[in-house]
Coordinates of C-alpha atoms and ligand atoms in Angstrom, one line a residue:
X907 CA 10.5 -21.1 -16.2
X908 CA 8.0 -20.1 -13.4
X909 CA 4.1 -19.0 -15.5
X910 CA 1.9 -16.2 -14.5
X911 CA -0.7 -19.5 -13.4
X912 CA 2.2 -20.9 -11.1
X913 CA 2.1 -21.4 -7.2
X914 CA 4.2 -18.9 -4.8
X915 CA 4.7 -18.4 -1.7
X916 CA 4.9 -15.8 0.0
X917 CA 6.2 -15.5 3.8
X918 CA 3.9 -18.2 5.3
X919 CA 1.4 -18.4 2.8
X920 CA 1.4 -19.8 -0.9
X921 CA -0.7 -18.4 -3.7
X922 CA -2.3 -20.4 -6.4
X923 CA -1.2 -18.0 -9.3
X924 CA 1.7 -14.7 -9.5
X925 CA -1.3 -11.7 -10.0
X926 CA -2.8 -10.3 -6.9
X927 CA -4.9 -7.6 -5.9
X928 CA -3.1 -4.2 -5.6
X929 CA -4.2 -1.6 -3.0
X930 CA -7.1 1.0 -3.9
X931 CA -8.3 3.5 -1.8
X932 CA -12.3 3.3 -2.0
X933 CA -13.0 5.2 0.6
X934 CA -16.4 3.4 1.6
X935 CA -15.3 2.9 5.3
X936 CA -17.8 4.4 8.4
X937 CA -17.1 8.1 9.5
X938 CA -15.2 6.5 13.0
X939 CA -12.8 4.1 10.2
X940 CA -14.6 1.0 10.6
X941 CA -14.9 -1.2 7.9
X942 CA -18.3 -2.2 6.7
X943 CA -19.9 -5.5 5.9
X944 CA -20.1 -3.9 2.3
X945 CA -16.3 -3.6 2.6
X946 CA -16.3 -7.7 2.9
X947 CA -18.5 -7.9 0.4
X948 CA -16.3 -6.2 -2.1
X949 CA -13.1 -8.1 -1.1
X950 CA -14.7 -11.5 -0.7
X951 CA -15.8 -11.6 -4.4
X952 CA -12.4 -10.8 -5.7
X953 CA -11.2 -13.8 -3.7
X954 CA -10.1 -15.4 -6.0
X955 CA -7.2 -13.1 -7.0
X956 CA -5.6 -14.9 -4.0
X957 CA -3.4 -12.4 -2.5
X958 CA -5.7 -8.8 -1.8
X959 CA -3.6 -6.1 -0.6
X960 CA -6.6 -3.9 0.6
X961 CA -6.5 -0.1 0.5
X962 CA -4.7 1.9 2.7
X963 CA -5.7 1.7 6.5
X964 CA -4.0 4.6 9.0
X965 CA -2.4 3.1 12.1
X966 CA -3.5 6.0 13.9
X967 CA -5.6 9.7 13.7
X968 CA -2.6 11.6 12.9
X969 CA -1.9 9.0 9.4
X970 CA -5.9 9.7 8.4
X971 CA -5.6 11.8 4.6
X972 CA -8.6 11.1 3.0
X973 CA -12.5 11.3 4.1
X974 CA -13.9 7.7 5.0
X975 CA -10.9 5.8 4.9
X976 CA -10.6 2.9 7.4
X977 CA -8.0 2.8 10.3
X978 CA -6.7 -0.4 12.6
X979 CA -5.8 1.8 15.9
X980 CA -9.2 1.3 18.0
X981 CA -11.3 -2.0 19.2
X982 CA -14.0 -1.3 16.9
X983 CA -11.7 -1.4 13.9
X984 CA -10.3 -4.8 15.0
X985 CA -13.6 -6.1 15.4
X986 CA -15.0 -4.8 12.5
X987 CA -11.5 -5.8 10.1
X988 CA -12.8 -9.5 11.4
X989 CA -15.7 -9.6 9.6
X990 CA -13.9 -8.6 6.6
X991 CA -10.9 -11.1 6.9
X992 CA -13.1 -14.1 8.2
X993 CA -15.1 -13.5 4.8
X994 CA -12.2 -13.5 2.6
X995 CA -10.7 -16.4 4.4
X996 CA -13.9 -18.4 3.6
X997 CA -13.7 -17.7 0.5
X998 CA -10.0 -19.2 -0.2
X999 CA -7.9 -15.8 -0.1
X1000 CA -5.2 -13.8 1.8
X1001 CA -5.5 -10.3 3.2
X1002 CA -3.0 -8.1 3.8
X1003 CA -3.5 -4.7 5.2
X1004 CA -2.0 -1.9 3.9
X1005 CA -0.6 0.5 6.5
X1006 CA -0.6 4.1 5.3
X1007 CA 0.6 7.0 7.2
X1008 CA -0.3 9.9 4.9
X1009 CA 1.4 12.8 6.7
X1010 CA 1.7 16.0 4.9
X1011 CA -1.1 14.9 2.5
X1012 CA -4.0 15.8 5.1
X1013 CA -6.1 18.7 5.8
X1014 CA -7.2 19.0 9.2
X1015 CA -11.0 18.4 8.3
X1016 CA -10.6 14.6 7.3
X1017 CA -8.9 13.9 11.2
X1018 CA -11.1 12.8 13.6
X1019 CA -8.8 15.0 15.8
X1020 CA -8.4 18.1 13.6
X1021 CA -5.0 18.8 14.1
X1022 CA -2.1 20.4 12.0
X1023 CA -0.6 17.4 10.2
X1024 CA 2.8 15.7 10.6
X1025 CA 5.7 15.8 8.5
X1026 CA 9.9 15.0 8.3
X1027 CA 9.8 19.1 7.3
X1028 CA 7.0 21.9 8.3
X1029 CA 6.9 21.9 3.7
X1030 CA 3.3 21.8 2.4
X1031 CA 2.9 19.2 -0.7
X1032 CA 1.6 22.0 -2.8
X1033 CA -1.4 19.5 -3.6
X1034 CA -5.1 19.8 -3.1
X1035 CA -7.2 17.0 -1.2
X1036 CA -10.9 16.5 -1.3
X1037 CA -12.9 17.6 1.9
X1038 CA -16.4 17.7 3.2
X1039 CA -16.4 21.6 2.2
X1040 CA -14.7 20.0 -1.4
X1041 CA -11.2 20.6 -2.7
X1042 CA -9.0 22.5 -0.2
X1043 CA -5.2 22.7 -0.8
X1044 CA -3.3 20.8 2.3
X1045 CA -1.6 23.6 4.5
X1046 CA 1.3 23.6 6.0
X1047 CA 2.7 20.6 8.2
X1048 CA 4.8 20.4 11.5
X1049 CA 7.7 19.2 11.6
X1050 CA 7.8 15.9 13.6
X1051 CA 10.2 16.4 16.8
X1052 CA 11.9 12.9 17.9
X1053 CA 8.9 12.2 19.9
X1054 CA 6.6 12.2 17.4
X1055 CA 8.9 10.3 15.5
X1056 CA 9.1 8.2 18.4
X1057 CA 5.2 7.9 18.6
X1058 CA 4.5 7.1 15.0
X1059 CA 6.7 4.5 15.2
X1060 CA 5.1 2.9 18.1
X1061 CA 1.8 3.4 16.6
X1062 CA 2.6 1.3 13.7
X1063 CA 3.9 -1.4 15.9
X1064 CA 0.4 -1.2 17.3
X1065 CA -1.5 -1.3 14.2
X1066 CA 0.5 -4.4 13.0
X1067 CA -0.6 -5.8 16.1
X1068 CA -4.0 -4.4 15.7
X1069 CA -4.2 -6.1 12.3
X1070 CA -2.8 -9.7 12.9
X1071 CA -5.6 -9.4 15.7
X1072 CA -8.4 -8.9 13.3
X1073 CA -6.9 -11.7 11.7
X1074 CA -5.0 -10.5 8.5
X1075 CA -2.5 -12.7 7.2
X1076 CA 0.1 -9.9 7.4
X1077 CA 0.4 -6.0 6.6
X1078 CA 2.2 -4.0 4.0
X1079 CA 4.0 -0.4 4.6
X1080 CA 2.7 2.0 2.3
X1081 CA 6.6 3.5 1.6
X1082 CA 4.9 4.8 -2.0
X1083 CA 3.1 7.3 -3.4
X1084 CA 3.9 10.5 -1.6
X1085 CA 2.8 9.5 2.0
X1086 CA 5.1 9.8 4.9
X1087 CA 7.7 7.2 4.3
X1088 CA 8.2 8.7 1.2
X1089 CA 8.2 11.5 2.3
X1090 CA 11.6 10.9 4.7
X1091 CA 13.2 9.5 1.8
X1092 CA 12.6 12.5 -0.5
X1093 CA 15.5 14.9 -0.3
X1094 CA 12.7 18.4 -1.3
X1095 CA 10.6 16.8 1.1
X1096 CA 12.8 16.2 4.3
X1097 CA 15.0 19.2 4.9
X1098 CA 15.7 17.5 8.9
X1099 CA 19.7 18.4 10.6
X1100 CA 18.8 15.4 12.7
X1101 CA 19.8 11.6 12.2
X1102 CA 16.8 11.5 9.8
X1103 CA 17.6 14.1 7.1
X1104 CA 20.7 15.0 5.3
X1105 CA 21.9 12.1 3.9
X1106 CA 20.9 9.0 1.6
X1107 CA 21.2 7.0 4.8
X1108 CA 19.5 9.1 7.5
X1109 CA 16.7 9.5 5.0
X1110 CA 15.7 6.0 4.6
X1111 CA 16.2 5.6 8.4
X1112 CA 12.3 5.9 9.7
X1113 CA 11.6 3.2 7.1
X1114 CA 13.8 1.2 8.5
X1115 CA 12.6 2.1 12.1
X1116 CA 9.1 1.3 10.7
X1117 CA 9.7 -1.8 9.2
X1118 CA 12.2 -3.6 11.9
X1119 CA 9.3 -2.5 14.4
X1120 CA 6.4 -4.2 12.9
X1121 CA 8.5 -7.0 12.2
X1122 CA 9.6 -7.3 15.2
X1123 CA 5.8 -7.0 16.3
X1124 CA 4.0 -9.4 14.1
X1125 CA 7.2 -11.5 12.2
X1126 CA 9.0 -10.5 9.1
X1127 CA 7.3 -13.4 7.1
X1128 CA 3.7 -11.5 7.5
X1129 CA 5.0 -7.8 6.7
X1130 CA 5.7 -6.3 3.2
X1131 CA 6.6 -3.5 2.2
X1132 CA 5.4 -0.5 -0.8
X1133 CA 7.9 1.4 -2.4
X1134 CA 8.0 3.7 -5.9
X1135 CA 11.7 4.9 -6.9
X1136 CA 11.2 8.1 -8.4
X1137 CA 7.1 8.4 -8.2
X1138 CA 6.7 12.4 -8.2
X1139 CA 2.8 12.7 -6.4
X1140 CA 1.9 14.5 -3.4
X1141 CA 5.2 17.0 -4.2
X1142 CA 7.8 14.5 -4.0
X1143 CA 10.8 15.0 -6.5
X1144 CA 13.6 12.6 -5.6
X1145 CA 16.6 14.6 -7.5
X1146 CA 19.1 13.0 -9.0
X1147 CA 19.6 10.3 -6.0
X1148 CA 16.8 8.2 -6.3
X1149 CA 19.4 4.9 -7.5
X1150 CA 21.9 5.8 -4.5
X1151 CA 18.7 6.0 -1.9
X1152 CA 16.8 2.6 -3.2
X1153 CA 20.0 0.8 -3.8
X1154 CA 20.8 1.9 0.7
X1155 CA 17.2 1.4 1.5
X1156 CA 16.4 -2.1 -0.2
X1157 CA 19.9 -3.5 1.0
X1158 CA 19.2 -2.6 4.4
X1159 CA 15.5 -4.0 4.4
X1160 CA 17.2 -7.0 2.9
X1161 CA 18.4 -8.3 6.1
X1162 CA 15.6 -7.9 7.8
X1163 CA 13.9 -11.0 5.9
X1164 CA 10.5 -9.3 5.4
X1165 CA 7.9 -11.4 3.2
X1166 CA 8.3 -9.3 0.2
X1167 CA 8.7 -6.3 -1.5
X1168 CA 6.6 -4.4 -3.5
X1169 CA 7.9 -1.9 -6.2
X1170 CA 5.7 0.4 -8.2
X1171 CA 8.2 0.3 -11.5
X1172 CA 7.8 3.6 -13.6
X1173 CA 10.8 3.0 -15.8
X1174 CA 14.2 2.8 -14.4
X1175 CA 14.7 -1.1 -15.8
X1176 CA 18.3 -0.8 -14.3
X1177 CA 17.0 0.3 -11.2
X1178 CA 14.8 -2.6 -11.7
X1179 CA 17.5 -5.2 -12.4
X1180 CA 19.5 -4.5 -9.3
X1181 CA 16.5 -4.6 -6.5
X1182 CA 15.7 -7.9 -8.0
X1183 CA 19.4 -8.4 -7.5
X1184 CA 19.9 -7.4 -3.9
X1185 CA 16.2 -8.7 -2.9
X1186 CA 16.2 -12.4 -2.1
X1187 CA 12.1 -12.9 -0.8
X1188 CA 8.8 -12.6 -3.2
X1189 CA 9.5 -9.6 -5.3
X1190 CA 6.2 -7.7 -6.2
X1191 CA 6.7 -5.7 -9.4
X1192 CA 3.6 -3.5 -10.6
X1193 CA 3.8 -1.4 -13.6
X1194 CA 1.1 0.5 -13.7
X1195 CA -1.4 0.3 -17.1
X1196 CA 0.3 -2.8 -18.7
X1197 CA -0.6 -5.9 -21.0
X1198 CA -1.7 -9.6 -20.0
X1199 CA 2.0 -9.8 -22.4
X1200 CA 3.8 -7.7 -20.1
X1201 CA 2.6 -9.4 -17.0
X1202 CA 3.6 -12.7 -18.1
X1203 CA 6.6 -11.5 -19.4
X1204 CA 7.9 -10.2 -16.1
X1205 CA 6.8 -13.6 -14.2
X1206 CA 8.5 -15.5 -17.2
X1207 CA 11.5 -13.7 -17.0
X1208 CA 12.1 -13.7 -13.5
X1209 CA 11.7 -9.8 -13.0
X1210 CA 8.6 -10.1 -11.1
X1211 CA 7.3 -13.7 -8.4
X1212 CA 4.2 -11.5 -8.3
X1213 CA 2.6 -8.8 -10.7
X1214 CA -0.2 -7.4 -8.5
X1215 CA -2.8 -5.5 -10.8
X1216 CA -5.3 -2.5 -9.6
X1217 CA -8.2 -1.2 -11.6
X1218 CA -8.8 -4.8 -13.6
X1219 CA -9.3 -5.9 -10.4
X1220 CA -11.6 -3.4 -9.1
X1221 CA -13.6 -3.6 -12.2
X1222 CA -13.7 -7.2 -12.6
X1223 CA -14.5 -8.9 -9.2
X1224 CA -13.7 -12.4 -11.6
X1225 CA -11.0 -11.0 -13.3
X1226 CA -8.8 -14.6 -12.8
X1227 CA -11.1 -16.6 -14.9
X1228 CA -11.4 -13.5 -17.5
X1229 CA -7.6 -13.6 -18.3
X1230 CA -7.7 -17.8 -17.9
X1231 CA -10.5 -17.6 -20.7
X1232 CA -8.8 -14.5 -22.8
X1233 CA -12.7 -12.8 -21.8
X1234 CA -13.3 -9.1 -22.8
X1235 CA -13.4 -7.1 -19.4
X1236 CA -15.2 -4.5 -17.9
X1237 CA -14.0 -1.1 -18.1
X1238 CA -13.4 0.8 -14.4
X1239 CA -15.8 3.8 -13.7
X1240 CA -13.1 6.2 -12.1
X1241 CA -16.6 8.2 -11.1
X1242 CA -17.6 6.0 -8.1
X1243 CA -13.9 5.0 -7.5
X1244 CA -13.8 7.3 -4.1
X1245 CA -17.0 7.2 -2.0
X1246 CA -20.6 6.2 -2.4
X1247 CA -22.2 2.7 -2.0
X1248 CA -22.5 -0.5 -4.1
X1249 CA -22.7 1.4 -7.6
X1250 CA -18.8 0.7 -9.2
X1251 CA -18.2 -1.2 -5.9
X1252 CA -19.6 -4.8 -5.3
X1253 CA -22.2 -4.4 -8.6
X1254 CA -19.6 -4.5 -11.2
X1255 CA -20.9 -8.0 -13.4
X1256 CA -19.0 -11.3 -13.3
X1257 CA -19.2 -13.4 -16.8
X1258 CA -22.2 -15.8 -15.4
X1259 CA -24.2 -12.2 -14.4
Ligands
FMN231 C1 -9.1 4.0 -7.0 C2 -7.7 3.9 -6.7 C3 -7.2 3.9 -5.4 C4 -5.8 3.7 -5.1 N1 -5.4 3.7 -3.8 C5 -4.2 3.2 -3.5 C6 -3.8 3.0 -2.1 O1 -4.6 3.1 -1.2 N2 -2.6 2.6 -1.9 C7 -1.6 2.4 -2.9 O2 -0.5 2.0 -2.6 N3 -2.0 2.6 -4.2 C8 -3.2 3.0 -4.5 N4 -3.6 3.1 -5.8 C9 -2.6 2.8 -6.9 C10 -2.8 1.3 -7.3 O3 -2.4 0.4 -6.4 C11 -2.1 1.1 -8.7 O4 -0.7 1.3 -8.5 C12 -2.6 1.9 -9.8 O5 -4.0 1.8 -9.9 C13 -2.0 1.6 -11.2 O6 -2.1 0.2 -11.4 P1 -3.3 -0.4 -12.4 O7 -2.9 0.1 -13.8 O8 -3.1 -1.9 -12.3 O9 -4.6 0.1 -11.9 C14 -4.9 3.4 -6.2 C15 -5.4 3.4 -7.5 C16 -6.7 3.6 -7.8 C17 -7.2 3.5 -9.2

């Protein structure tokens, strides 16, 4: 029976224990989407959670949501990235990027470009976002025409690229959440006549595009992927389908022999019990807001090889030898979670501060 202290691997890298660093927007990057050497910082002292899946990085202007978020399409960014995944390398870990294309979720004011966002369906989110002029509701989206579609694809082949480049050990597709994957595969989200709308199978079809293209790109073994059956943010309301589409989706990423998938679980244990079923690399199982029990439990039982963990790990940059030594922890400040400097960043205490 496999412990939550246990090695893994995990496409071609192994991990000294099953928790891991789950992706959190901080939104601390420089106004062009560079990552700073405050960035490395803050990942390099939670190296020793093993596996950081950093926040979410757009592939290109058009996947940019959220003010001061990092992105992996220019030189700079690859250069930049370096500095952050040479630190954490130094310091024992793995870093994989998380690839986000928000689409609808945008407002044109947090682009570098400005322009009308992209969508499956020209249907706003009915959700506000944070701005430089504060919260504005996100308008209404285009539709994306099949070269868009086309595009986006090719730019997330690029920002794989981009990423194994800067030296990450691999990338994860942000297919959570609300953002643009999601968004396909949501039937009040995706109202497309085309070969990508309609039915359980055309809907999960840009995922599919997305993922064999980056795999293709950089090798399965160094691409995961995100994914949150039934998550309702950013407008998205599945219906009644949501077993139908994840059972289709997850058996057709199957083949594709990516490193692992990475389901935020928010209840349906049957659900659950049949990806685990279907999915034969590292399953990554995150229930938001559990127990050290829970976690264990789920490694124990063989629901979960991984149990990634968020705000612990934001708040505790030595959270690993915390849970090893049953240590109180410290308790994340959701006020400095988006934006600012090292206050609720890098300055959170360790046990020996
Ligand atoms: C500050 C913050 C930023 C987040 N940003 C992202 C993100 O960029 N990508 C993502 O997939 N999830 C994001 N999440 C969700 C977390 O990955 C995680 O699912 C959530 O925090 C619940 O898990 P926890 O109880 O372990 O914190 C974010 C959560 C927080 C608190």
């Amino acid at each position: 029976m496999p412990t939550l202290w246990d090695e893994v691997s995990v496409g071609r890298i192994t991990l000294p224990h099953r928790l891991a660093m789950a992706p959190m927007t901080r939104s601390r990057a420089l106004p062009d989407g560079s990552p700073t050497s405050l960035m490395a910082q803050y990942y390099t002292q939670r190296a020793s959670m093993g596996l950081l899946i950093t926040e979410s990085v757009q592939p290109s202007g058009d996947g940019q949501g959220y003010l001061l978020t990092p992105g992996i399409y220019r030189p700079e960014h690859v250069a930049a990235w370096r500095q952050v995944t040479d630190a954490v390398h130094a310091a024992g870990a793995h870093i994989f990027l998380q690839l986000m294309h928000v689409g609808r979720t945008s407002h044109p004011d947090n682009t570098p470009h400005h322009r009308q966002a992209l969508a499956p369906s020209a249907i706003t989110p009915g959700t506000e976002i944070l701005t430089s002029a504060g919260m504005q509701a996100s308008p209404q989206p285009r539709e994306m025409t099949n070269d868009d579609i086309v595009k986006t694809i090719a730019d997330f082949r690029h920002a794989a690229r981009q990423a194994i480049e800067a030296g990450a050990d691999g990338i994860e597709l942000h297919g959570a959440n609300g953002y643009l994957l999601h968004q396909f595969l949501s039937p009040n989200a995706n109202h497309r006549s085309d070969k990508y709308g309609g039915s359980t199978k055309n809907r999960s079809r840009f995922v599919i595009e997305v993922a064999t293209a980056v795999a293709d790109e950089i090798g399965s073994d160094r691409v995961g992927i995100r994914l949150s059956p039934g998550q309702a943010t950013g407008g998205i309301d599945e219906g009644n389908g949501v077993a139908e589409q994840y059972h289709h989706l997850v058996a057709t990423l199957e083949p594709l022999g990516l490193a692992y998938l990475h389901l935020v679980q928010i209840g349906d244990e049957e659900l659950l019990r049949h990806i685990r079923h279907t999915w034969s690399s590292a399953l990554l199982v995150h229930r938001p807001g559990r127990d050290l029990d829970t976690l264990s439990n789920d490694v124990e039982t063989g629901t979960a090889d991984i149990v990634p963990v968020g705000r612990w790990a934001l708040a505790n940059p030595d959270l690993i030898e915390r849970l090893r030594d049953n240590a109180p922890l410290n308790e994340p400040d959701p006020s400095t979670f988006y934006g600012g400097g090292r206050a609720g960043y890098t300055d959170y205490p360790t046990l020996n501060d």
